[in-house]
Structures are given as structure tokens and as C-alpha cells.
PDB file of C-alpha atoms in Angstrom:
ATOM      1  CA  UNK A1421      75.057  19.677 -82.645  1.00  0.00           C
ATOM      2  CA  UNK A1422      75.142  19.132 -78.920  1.00  0.00           C
ATOM      3  CA  UNK A1423      78.015  17.929 -76.793  1.00  0.00           C
ATOM      4  CA  UNK A1424      79.030  17.750 -73.171  1.00  0.00           C
ATOM      5  CA  UNK A1425      82.413  17.469 -71.508  1.00  0.00           C
ATOM      6  CA  UNK A1426      83.369  16.297 -68.057  1.00  0.00           C
ATOM      7  CA  UNK A1427      87.012  17.317 -67.841  1.00  0.00           C
ATOM      8  CA  UNK A1428      87.878  15.223 -64.790  1.00  0.00           C
ATOM      9  CA  UNK A1429      87.856  11.438 -64.854  1.00  0.00           C
ATOM     10  CA  UNK A1430      88.106  11.367 -61.074  1.00  0.00           C
ATOM     11  CA  UNK A1431      87.547  13.769 -58.195  1.00  0.00           C
ATOM     12  CA  UNK A1432      88.849  13.064 -54.718  1.00  0.00           C
ATOM     13  CA  UNK A1433      87.537  14.892 -51.664  1.00  0.00           C
ATOM     14  CA  UNK A1434      87.637  14.376 -47.927  1.00  0.00           C
ATOM     15  CA  UNK A1435      84.408  13.715 -46.069  1.00  0.00           C
ATOM     16  CA  UNK A1436      82.907  16.938 -44.793  1.00  0.00           C
ATOM     17  CA  UNK A1437      84.584  19.088 -47.426  1.00  0.00           C
ATOM     18  CA  UNK A1438      82.696  20.740 -50.267  1.00  0.00           C
ATOM     19  CA  UNK A1439      82.735  18.967 -53.604  1.00  0.00           C
ATOM     20  CA  UNK A1440      82.469  20.125 -57.195  1.00  0.00           C
ATOM     21  CA  UNK A1441      82.090  17.951 -60.282  1.00  0.00           C
ATOM     22  CA  UNK A1442      82.579  19.935 -63.464  1.00  0.00           C
ATOM     23  CA  UNK A1443      80.525  19.901 -66.655  1.00  0.00           C
ATOM     24  CA  UNK A1444      80.650  22.106 -69.732  1.00  0.00           C
ATOM     25  CA  UNK A1445      78.372  21.907 -72.721  1.00  0.00           C
ATOM     26  CA  UNK A1446      77.883  23.067 -76.272  1.00  0.00           C
ATOM     27  CA  UNK A1447      74.526  23.544 -77.988  1.00  0.00           C
ATOM     28  CA  UNK A1448      73.205  25.707 -80.794  1.00  0.00           C
ATOM     29  CA  UNK A1449      70.249  27.034 -78.844  1.00  0.00           C
ATOM     30  CA  UNK A1450      69.227  26.880 -75.221  1.00  0.00           C
ATOM     31  CA  UNK A1451      70.261  23.877 -73.149  1.00  0.00           C
ATOM     32  CA  UNK A1452      68.389  21.412 -71.048  1.00  0.00           C
ATOM     33  CA  UNK A1453      70.949  20.103 -68.561  1.00  0.00           C
ATOM     34  CA  UNK A1454      70.905  17.037 -66.337  1.00  0.00           C
ATOM     35  CA  UNK A1455      72.960  15.274 -63.701  1.00  0.00           C
ATOM     36  CA  UNK A1456      72.681  11.561 -63.039  1.00  0.00           C
ATOM     37  CA  UNK A1457      74.465   9.385 -60.495  1.00  0.00           C
ATOM     38  CA  UNK A1458      75.447   5.739 -60.823  1.00  0.00           C
ATOM     39  CA  UNK A1459      76.250   3.696 -57.744  1.00  0.00           C
ATOM     40  CA  UNK A1460      78.223   0.447 -58.167  1.00  0.00           C
ATOM     41  CA  UNK A1461      76.302  -2.270 -60.001  1.00  0.00           C
ATOM     42  CA  UNK A1462      73.274  -0.033 -60.413  1.00  0.00           C
ATOM     43  CA  UNK A1463      71.627   1.899 -63.211  1.00  0.00           C
ATOM     44  CA  UNK A1464      71.825   5.668 -63.500  1.00  0.00           C
ATOM     45  CA  UNK A1465      69.587   7.681 -61.199  1.00  0.00           C
ATOM     46  CA  UNK A1466      68.345  11.191 -61.897  1.00  0.00           C
ATOM     47  CA  UNK A1467      69.742  13.864 -59.554  1.00  0.00           C
ATOM     48  CA  UNK A1468      68.613  17.201 -60.914  1.00  0.00           C
ATOM     49  CA  UNK A1469      68.013  19.212 -64.066  1.00  0.00           C
ATOM     50  CA  UNK A1470      67.936  22.718 -65.423  1.00  0.00           C
ATOM     51  CA  UNK A1471      65.217  23.525 -67.905  1.00  0.00           C
ATOM     52  CA  UNK A1472      64.545  27.200 -67.270  1.00  0.00           C
ATOM     53  CA  UNK A1473      64.308  29.643 -64.381  1.00  0.00           C
ATOM     54  CA  UNK A1474      66.741  30.004 -61.492  1.00  0.00           C
ATOM     55  CA  UNK A1475      70.331  29.308 -62.368  1.00  0.00           C
ATOM     56  CA  UNK A1476      70.836  27.429 -59.103  1.00  0.00           C
ATOM     57  CA  UNK A1477      69.068  24.093 -59.185  1.00  0.00           C
ATOM     58  CA  UNK A1478      68.618  21.959 -56.088  1.00  0.00           C
ATOM     59  CA  UNK A1479      68.303  18.199 -56.364  1.00  0.00           C
ATOM     60  CA  UNK A1480      68.368  14.954 -54.454  1.00  0.00           C
ATOM     61  CA  UNK A1481      70.707  14.059 -51.571  1.00  0.00           C
ATOM     62  CA  UNK A1482      71.730  17.680 -50.951  1.00  0.00           C
ATOM     63  CA  UNK A1483      73.251  18.206 -54.378  1.00  0.00           C
ATOM     64  CA  UNK A1484      72.875  21.401 -56.361  1.00  0.00           C
ATOM     65  CA  UNK A1485      74.125  22.673 -59.683  1.00  0.00           C
ATOM     66  CA  UNK A1486      74.645  26.133 -61.080  1.00  0.00           C
ATOM     67  CA  UNK A1487      73.842  26.965 -64.675  1.00  0.00           C
ATOM     68  CA  UNK A1488      76.286  29.531 -66.064  1.00  0.00           C
ATOM     69  CA  UNK A1489      75.352  30.548 -69.583  1.00  0.00           C
ATOM     70  CA  UNK A1490      78.393  32.740 -70.213  1.00  0.00           C
ATOM     71  CA  UNK A1491      80.756  29.936 -69.253  1.00  0.00           C
ATOM     72  CA  UNK A1492      78.519  27.207 -70.740  1.00  0.00           C
ATOM     73  CA  UNK A1493      78.888  25.244 -67.530  1.00  0.00           C
ATOM     74  CA  UNK A1494      76.668  23.278 -65.203  1.00  0.00           C
ATOM     75  CA  UNK A1495      78.878  22.205 -62.295  1.00  0.00           C
ATOM     76  CA  UNK A1496      77.512  19.867 -59.634  1.00  0.00           C
ATOM     77  CA  UNK A1497      78.150  20.873 -56.039  1.00  0.00           C
ATOM     78  CA  UNK A1498      77.543  19.787 -52.495  1.00  0.00           C
ATOM     79  CA  UNK A1499      78.543  21.772 -49.393  1.00  0.00           C
ATOM     80  CA  UNK A1500      79.642  18.772 -47.323  1.00  0.00           C
ATOM     81  CA  UNK A1501      80.595  15.463 -48.921  1.00  0.00           C
ATOM     82  CA  UNK A1502      79.671  12.081 -47.487  1.00  0.00           C
ATOM     83  CA  UNK A1503      81.479   8.794 -48.042  1.00  0.00           C
ATOM     84  CA  UNK A1504      78.191   7.477 -49.420  1.00  0.00           C
ATOM     85  CA  UNK A1505      78.364  10.094 -52.204  1.00  0.00           C
ATOM     86  CA  UNK A1506      81.167   8.064 -53.789  1.00  0.00           C
ATOM     87  CA  UNK A1507      79.828   7.096 -57.203  1.00  0.00           C
ATOM     88  CA  UNK A1508      80.026   7.831 -60.924  1.00  0.00           C
ATOM     89  CA  UNK A1509      78.386  11.106 -61.968  1.00  0.00           C
ATOM     90  CA  UNK A1510      77.110  11.863 -65.458  1.00  0.00           C
ATOM     91  CA  UNK A1511      76.247  15.223 -66.958  1.00  0.00           C
ATOM     92  CA  UNK A1512      73.890  15.320 -69.962  1.00  0.00           C
ATOM     93  CA  UNK A1513      72.674  18.049 -72.309  1.00  0.00           C
ATOM     94  CA  UNK A1514      69.924  18.415 -74.847  1.00  0.00           C
ATOM     95  CA  UNK A1515      69.517  21.314 -77.249  1.00  0.00           C
ATOM     96  CA  UNK A1516      66.046  22.692 -76.478  1.00  0.00           C
ATOM     97  CA  UNK A1517      65.941  24.390 -79.863  1.00  0.00           C
ATOM     98  CA  UNK A1518      65.427  21.189 -81.780  1.00  0.00           C
ATOM     99  CA  UNK A1519      67.712  18.837 -83.634  1.00  0.00           C
ATOM    100  CA  UNK A1520      68.164  15.782 -81.477  1.00  0.00           C
ATOM    101  CA  UNK A1521      65.427  15.177 -78.946  1.00  0.00           C
ATOM    102  CA  UNK A1522      67.728  12.891 -77.012  1.00  0.00           C
ATOM    103  CA  UNK A1523      70.262  14.089 -74.454  1.00  0.00           C
ATOM    104  CA  UNK A1524      73.960  13.480 -74.924  1.00  0.00           C
ATOM    105  CA  UNK A1525      75.734  12.043 -71.879  1.00  0.00           C
ATOM    106  CA  UNK A1526      79.256  12.854 -70.787  1.00  0.00           C
ATOM    107  CA  UNK A1527      81.796  10.144 -70.081  1.00  0.00           C
ATOM    108  CA  UNK A1528      81.264  10.370 -66.364  1.00  0.00           C
ATOM    109  CA  UNK A1529      83.341  11.509 -63.390  1.00  0.00           C
ATOM    110  CA  UNK A1530      84.205   9.139 -60.587  1.00  0.00           C
ATOM    111  CA  UNK A1531      83.776  10.853 -57.215  1.00  0.00           C
ATOM    112  CA  UNK A1532      85.707   9.342 -54.344  1.00  0.00           C
ATOM    113  CA  UNK A1533      85.013  10.671 -50.864  1.00  0.00           C
ATOM    114  CA  UNK A1534      87.638   9.677 -48.320  1.00  0.00           C
ATOM    115  CA  UNK A1535      86.711   9.160 -44.647  1.00  0.00           C
TER     116      UNK A1535
ATOM    117  CA  UNK B  81      55.723   1.099 -59.790  1.00  0.00           C
ATOM    118  CA  UNK B  82      58.643  -1.326 -59.775  1.00  0.00           C
ATOM    119  CA  UNK B  83      60.721   0.840 -62.058  1.00  0.00           C
ATOM    120  CA  UNK B  84      62.367  -0.354 -65.248  1.00  0.00           C
ATOM    121  CA  UNK B  85      62.889  -4.100 -65.139  1.00  0.00           C
ATOM    122  CA  UNK B  86      65.676  -5.840 -67.021  1.00  0.00           C
ATOM    123  CA  UNK B  87      66.479  -9.502 -67.375  1.00  0.00           C
ATOM    124  CA  UNK B  88      68.703 -11.312 -67.021  1.00  0.00           C
ATOM    125  CA  UNK B  89      70.888  -9.353 -64.621  1.00  0.00           C
ATOM    126  CA  UNK B  90      73.952 -11.344 -65.621  1.00  0.00           C
ATOM    127  CA  UNK B  91      74.664 -13.338 -68.747  1.00  0.00           C
ATOM    128  CA  UNK B  92      77.720 -15.373 -69.584  1.00  0.00           C
ATOM    129  CA  UNK B  93      77.842 -16.934 -73.017  1.00  0.00           C
ATOM    130  CA  UNK B  94      80.293 -18.223 -75.550  1.00  0.00           C
ATOM    131  CA  UNK B  95      81.289 -16.483 -78.727  1.00  0.00           C
ATOM    132  CA  UNK B  96      78.889 -17.204 -81.553  1.00  0.00           C
ATOM    133  CA  UNK B  97      75.862 -17.752 -79.362  1.00  0.00           C
ATOM    134  CA  UNK B  98      72.693 -15.685 -79.557  1.00  0.00           C
ATOM    135  CA  UNK B  99      71.994 -13.366 -76.639  1.00  0.00           C
ATOM    136  CA  UNK B 100      68.622 -11.795 -75.866  1.00  0.00           C
ATOM    137  CA  UNK B 101      68.252  -9.022 -73.328  1.00  0.00           C
ATOM    138  CA  UNK B 102      64.818  -8.024 -72.077  1.00  0.00           C
ATOM    139  CA  UNK B 103      63.306  -4.831 -70.749  1.00  0.00           C
ATOM    140  CA  UNK B 104      59.989  -3.821 -69.249  1.00  0.00           C
ATOM    141  CA  UNK B 105      59.648  -0.017 -69.124  1.00  0.00           C
ATOM    142  CA  UNK B 106      57.707   1.955 -66.564  1.00  0.00           C
ATOM    143  CA  UNK B 107      53.995   1.817 -67.305  1.00  0.00           C
ATOM    144  CA  UNK B 108      52.816   4.883 -69.211  1.00  0.00           C
ATOM    145  CA  UNK B 109      56.243   5.843 -70.502  1.00  0.00           C
ATOM    146  CA  UNK B 110      56.303   6.317 -74.259  1.00  0.00           C
ATOM    147  CA  UNK B 111      60.066   6.448 -74.864  1.00  0.00           C
ATOM    148  CA  UNK B 112      62.415   3.514 -74.437  1.00  0.00           C
ATOM    149  CA  UNK B 113      66.183   3.621 -74.767  1.00  0.00           C
ATOM    150  CA  UNK B 114      68.903   0.971 -74.974  1.00  0.00           C
ATOM    151  CA  UNK B 115      72.405   1.942 -73.834  1.00  0.00           C
ATOM    152  CA  UNK B 116      75.705   0.120 -73.615  1.00  0.00           C
ATOM    153  CA  UNK B 117      78.336   0.998 -71.019  1.00  0.00           C
ATOM    154  CA  UNK B 118      82.007   0.039 -71.189  1.00  0.00           C
ATOM    155  CA  UNK B 119      85.105   1.415 -69.557  1.00  0.00           C
ATOM    156  CA  UNK B 120      86.602   2.305 -72.908  1.00  0.00           C
ATOM    157  CA  UNK B 121      83.630   3.991 -74.556  1.00  0.00           C
ATOM    158  CA  UNK B 122      81.526   5.136 -71.616  1.00  0.00           C
ATOM    159  CA  UNK B 123      77.749   5.249 -72.025  1.00  0.00           C
ATOM    160  CA  UNK B 124      76.549   4.818 -75.613  1.00  0.00           C
ATOM    161  CA  UNK B 125      72.988   5.175 -76.872  1.00  0.00           C
ATOM    162  CA  UNK B 126      72.246   2.230 -79.144  1.00  0.00           C
ATOM    163  CA  UNK B 127      68.627   2.794 -80.159  1.00  0.00           C
ATOM    164  CA  UNK B 128      65.469   4.418 -78.926  1.00  0.00           C
ATOM    165  CA  UNK B 129      61.766   3.883 -79.490  1.00  0.00           C
ATOM    166  CA  UNK B 130      58.777   6.197 -79.309  1.00  0.00           C
ATOM    167  CA  UNK B 131      55.375   4.570 -78.948  1.00  0.00           C
ATOM    168  CA  UNK B 132      56.963   1.212 -79.831  1.00  0.00           C
ATOM    169  CA  UNK B 133      58.429   2.517 -83.090  1.00  0.00           C
ATOM    170  CA  UNK B 134      62.225   2.623 -83.534  1.00  0.00           C
ATOM    171  CA  UNK B 135      63.212   6.232 -84.118  1.00  0.00           C
ATOM    172  CA  UNK B 136      66.995   6.217 -84.263  1.00  0.00           C
ATOM    173  CA  UNK B 137      69.167   3.130 -84.430  1.00  0.00           C
ATOM    174  CA  UNK B 138      72.317   4.882 -85.584  1.00  0.00           C
ATOM    175  CA  UNK B 139      74.083   3.815 -82.423  1.00  0.00           C
ATOM    176  CA  UNK B 140      73.642   0.123 -83.088  1.00  0.00           C
ATOM    177  CA  UNK B 141      77.199  -1.071 -83.711  1.00  0.00           C
ATOM    178  CA  UNK B 142      76.520  -3.503 -86.536  1.00  0.00           C
ATOM    179  CA  UNK B 143      74.026  -5.860 -88.074  1.00  0.00           C
ATOM    180  CA  UNK B 144      74.600  -8.420 -85.374  1.00  0.00           C
ATOM    181  CA  UNK B 145      72.544  -6.190 -83.091  1.00  0.00           C
ATOM    182  CA  UNK B 146      68.780  -5.871 -83.386  1.00  0.00           C
ATOM    183  CA  UNK B 147      66.072  -4.454 -81.136  1.00  0.00           C
ATOM    184  CA  UNK B 148      62.324  -4.810 -81.084  1.00  0.00           C
ATOM    185  CA  UNK B 149      59.447  -3.399 -79.114  1.00  0.00           C
ATOM    186  CA  UNK B 150      56.362  -5.490 -79.879  1.00  0.00           C
ATOM    187  CA  UNK B 151      54.222  -3.620 -77.353  1.00  0.00           C
ATOM    188  CA  UNK B 152      54.376  -0.778 -74.859  1.00  0.00           C
ATOM    189  CA  UNK B 153      55.500  -2.992 -72.004  1.00  0.00           C
ATOM    190  CA  UNK B 154      58.290  -5.054 -73.538  1.00  0.00           C
ATOM    191  CA  UNK B 155      61.452  -4.656 -75.568  1.00  0.00           C
ATOM    192  CA  UNK B 156      64.315  -6.926 -76.532  1.00  0.00           C
ATOM    193  CA  UNK B 157      67.886  -6.353 -77.623  1.00  0.00           C
ATOM    194  CA  UNK B 158      69.362  -9.298 -79.479  1.00  0.00           C
ATOM    195  CA  UNK B 159      72.956 -10.007 -80.418  1.00  0.00           C
ATOM    196  CA  UNK B 160      73.500 -12.760 -82.949  1.00  0.00           C
ATOM    197  CA  UNK B 161      76.195 -13.985 -83.139  1.00  0.00           C
ATOM    198  CA  UNK B 162      77.820 -12.602 -80.018  1.00  0.00           C
ATOM    199  CA  UNK B 163      81.516 -11.691 -79.863  1.00  0.00           C
ATOM    200  CA  UNK B 164      83.860 -11.049 -76.922  1.00  0.00           C
ATOM    201  CA  UNK B 165      83.928  -7.317 -77.731  1.00  0.00           C
ATOM    202  CA  UNK B 166      80.198  -7.182 -77.002  1.00  0.00           C
ATOM    203  CA  UNK B 167      80.970  -7.708 -73.327  1.00  0.00           C
ATOM    204  CA  UNK B 168      79.506  -4.707 -71.505  1.00  0.00           C
ATOM    205  CA  UNK B 169      76.671  -3.600 -69.268  1.00  0.00           C
ATOM    206  CA  UNK B 170      73.492  -2.969 -71.232  1.00  0.00           C
ATOM    207  CA  UNK B 171      70.957  -0.557 -69.797  1.00  0.00           C
ATOM    208  CA  UNK B 172      67.366   0.018 -70.699  1.00  0.00           C
ATOM    209  CA  UNK B 173      65.749   3.336 -69.785  1.00  0.00           C
ATOM    210  CA  UNK B 174      62.320   4.848 -70.256  1.00  0.00           C
ATOM    211  CA  UNK B 175      60.798   8.303 -70.097  1.00  0.00           C
ATOM    212  CA  UNK B 176      57.511  10.032 -70.595  1.00  0.00           C
ATOM    213  CA  UNK B 177      57.571  12.531 -73.416  1.00  0.00           C
ATOM    214  CA  UNK B 178      60.253  14.935 -74.464  1.00  0.00           C
ATOM    215  CA  UNK B 179      58.510  18.261 -73.975  1.00  0.00           C
ATOM    216  CA  UNK B 180      60.761  19.609 -71.291  1.00  0.00           C
ATOM    217  CA  UNK B 181      59.825  19.963 -67.660  1.00  0.00           C
ATOM    218  CA  UNK B 182      59.308  16.825 -65.671  1.00  0.00           C
ATOM    219  CA  UNK B 183      58.907  14.632 -68.714  1.00  0.00           C
ATOM    220  CA  UNK B 184      62.551  14.668 -69.764  1.00  0.00           C
ATOM    221  CA  UNK B 185      63.872  12.512 -66.939  1.00  0.00           C
ATOM    222  CA  UNK B 186      65.051   9.073 -67.985  1.00  0.00           C
ATOM    223  CA  UNK B 187      64.588   6.174 -65.591  1.00  0.00           C
ATOM    224  CA  UNK B 188      67.218   3.481 -65.923  1.00  0.00           C
ATOM    225  CA  UNK B 189      66.959  -0.199 -65.209  1.00  0.00           C
ATOM    226  CA  UNK B 190      69.614  -2.039 -63.176  1.00  0.00           C
ATOM    227  CA  UNK B 191      71.364  -3.254 -66.317  1.00  0.00           C
ATOM    228  CA  UNK B 192      72.408  -6.608 -67.749  1.00  0.00           C
ATOM    229  CA  UNK B 193      76.066  -7.463 -67.331  1.00  0.00           C
ATOM    230  CA  UNK B 194      77.063  -9.474 -70.419  1.00  0.00           C
ATOM    231  CA  UNK B 195      80.253 -11.468 -70.694  1.00  0.00           C
ATOM    232  CA  UNK B 196      81.032 -13.176 -73.966  1.00  0.00           C
ATOM    233  CA  UNK B 197      83.834 -15.712 -73.704  1.00  0.00           C
TER     234      UNK B 197
END
């Protein structure tokens, strides 16, 4: 079975400060991990993913995420937040070892960046 | 490419009426997904197709919901009869393959906002 948890419904950060959106996962084998962003009244957009290789993954709009196998986490980070980063962020996981070939999405974390 | 296209963008209907949502996936993509998003339940996978064949419809809430994909460029999600609790945003997404690497990314349409009165 595969599952993903986003422990925070909402994250508030001031513009210019670093931001972190948390994600933890559970899979039987190795994970494929994804982050998507949803702006108001829009569909989800792909940000970045970890399949294999370097634990630090760089994605769109200056975002990055760090895969930590021992902590089963894949937190999304950005060194300096922008007001325009305010959106809903989804983490997703797929067990690369088989079972479901479809990723499971978390419930989403609302990021609010204050001017 | 124009991306995943969904129509209509907004739909308001009365309870008991039939609702049909439409999706055109990205050309060349062989997987198509239908999702429903609500505040209460978050993002739910309803059904997905591979090469126009439904693979897993376990997320379809009940028999009132049905989905078809008559060809590689078109899919429909139908609700008959509709109920107020069906009010949600319905997303269609497509992807190319599931082999890992670049193929695993799903591309989402803008969604259809459905309100059933």
C-alpha cells in the first residue's frame, strides 16, 4: 500500500523568508515522489519529482525538495518566498516496486505568503 | 499543444438532471484520469484509462457516475441523475506512460466547476 501525509493544512510565511511545506510517505518499496501546485481556479501543475539519483531535486519557480529515505520525507522548500507563491501544494507518491501504478495525492497544504 | 482541454468550465444544474463533462487529453498521451476535488474530501481519483480502456474505476462513487473514452482524443464523465452532493470541481489529467522518468508527470486540465442545486 502507498500513502502520503501533509501534516499542515496551512503554512504562513512572510515574503522573503524561507518556506517549507512538509510531506511524509509510506510505500512498500522505493518511492516515486512528486510535488504539484494549484493556483486559484486552475488545475494542478507539476513542480518537481524524485525518481532516483540526487536527494535534492530542483524544480520550477525556484522550488526544491529533499528526499530523506530514513525519515520517509520529501519536504518542499524555497529559500525566499514570494507573494505569488501563495497557492495549494500537493505531494504525491507512487510505489515504484509495483502494486498501484497510479500516484496517491495528499490532501494539500495551503501556502500563504504575506507581503 | 494546448494542454488538456475540459468543457464546460462551469456548470449549474438542478438535482435530477444529467450532467456530461468532457475532456480532450494532450495528443500522444496514453493515460487519462478523472479526479474530483472538494473541500471535505480533497482530491479523489475517480477512474483512469490506458489506451482508451478503463483500468480502475474503484473511485467512482456510485452507479450514477459513468465514464467513457471512445477514442484517444476524447473522454466523458457523466452523472445521471445528479445530486447536490456531486457539487465539486472535476479535473481531467493525462500522462504518457508510467515507466518512471519523464513519463510519470500528469498534466491537469483547468477543471469543470459543477454546482447541483
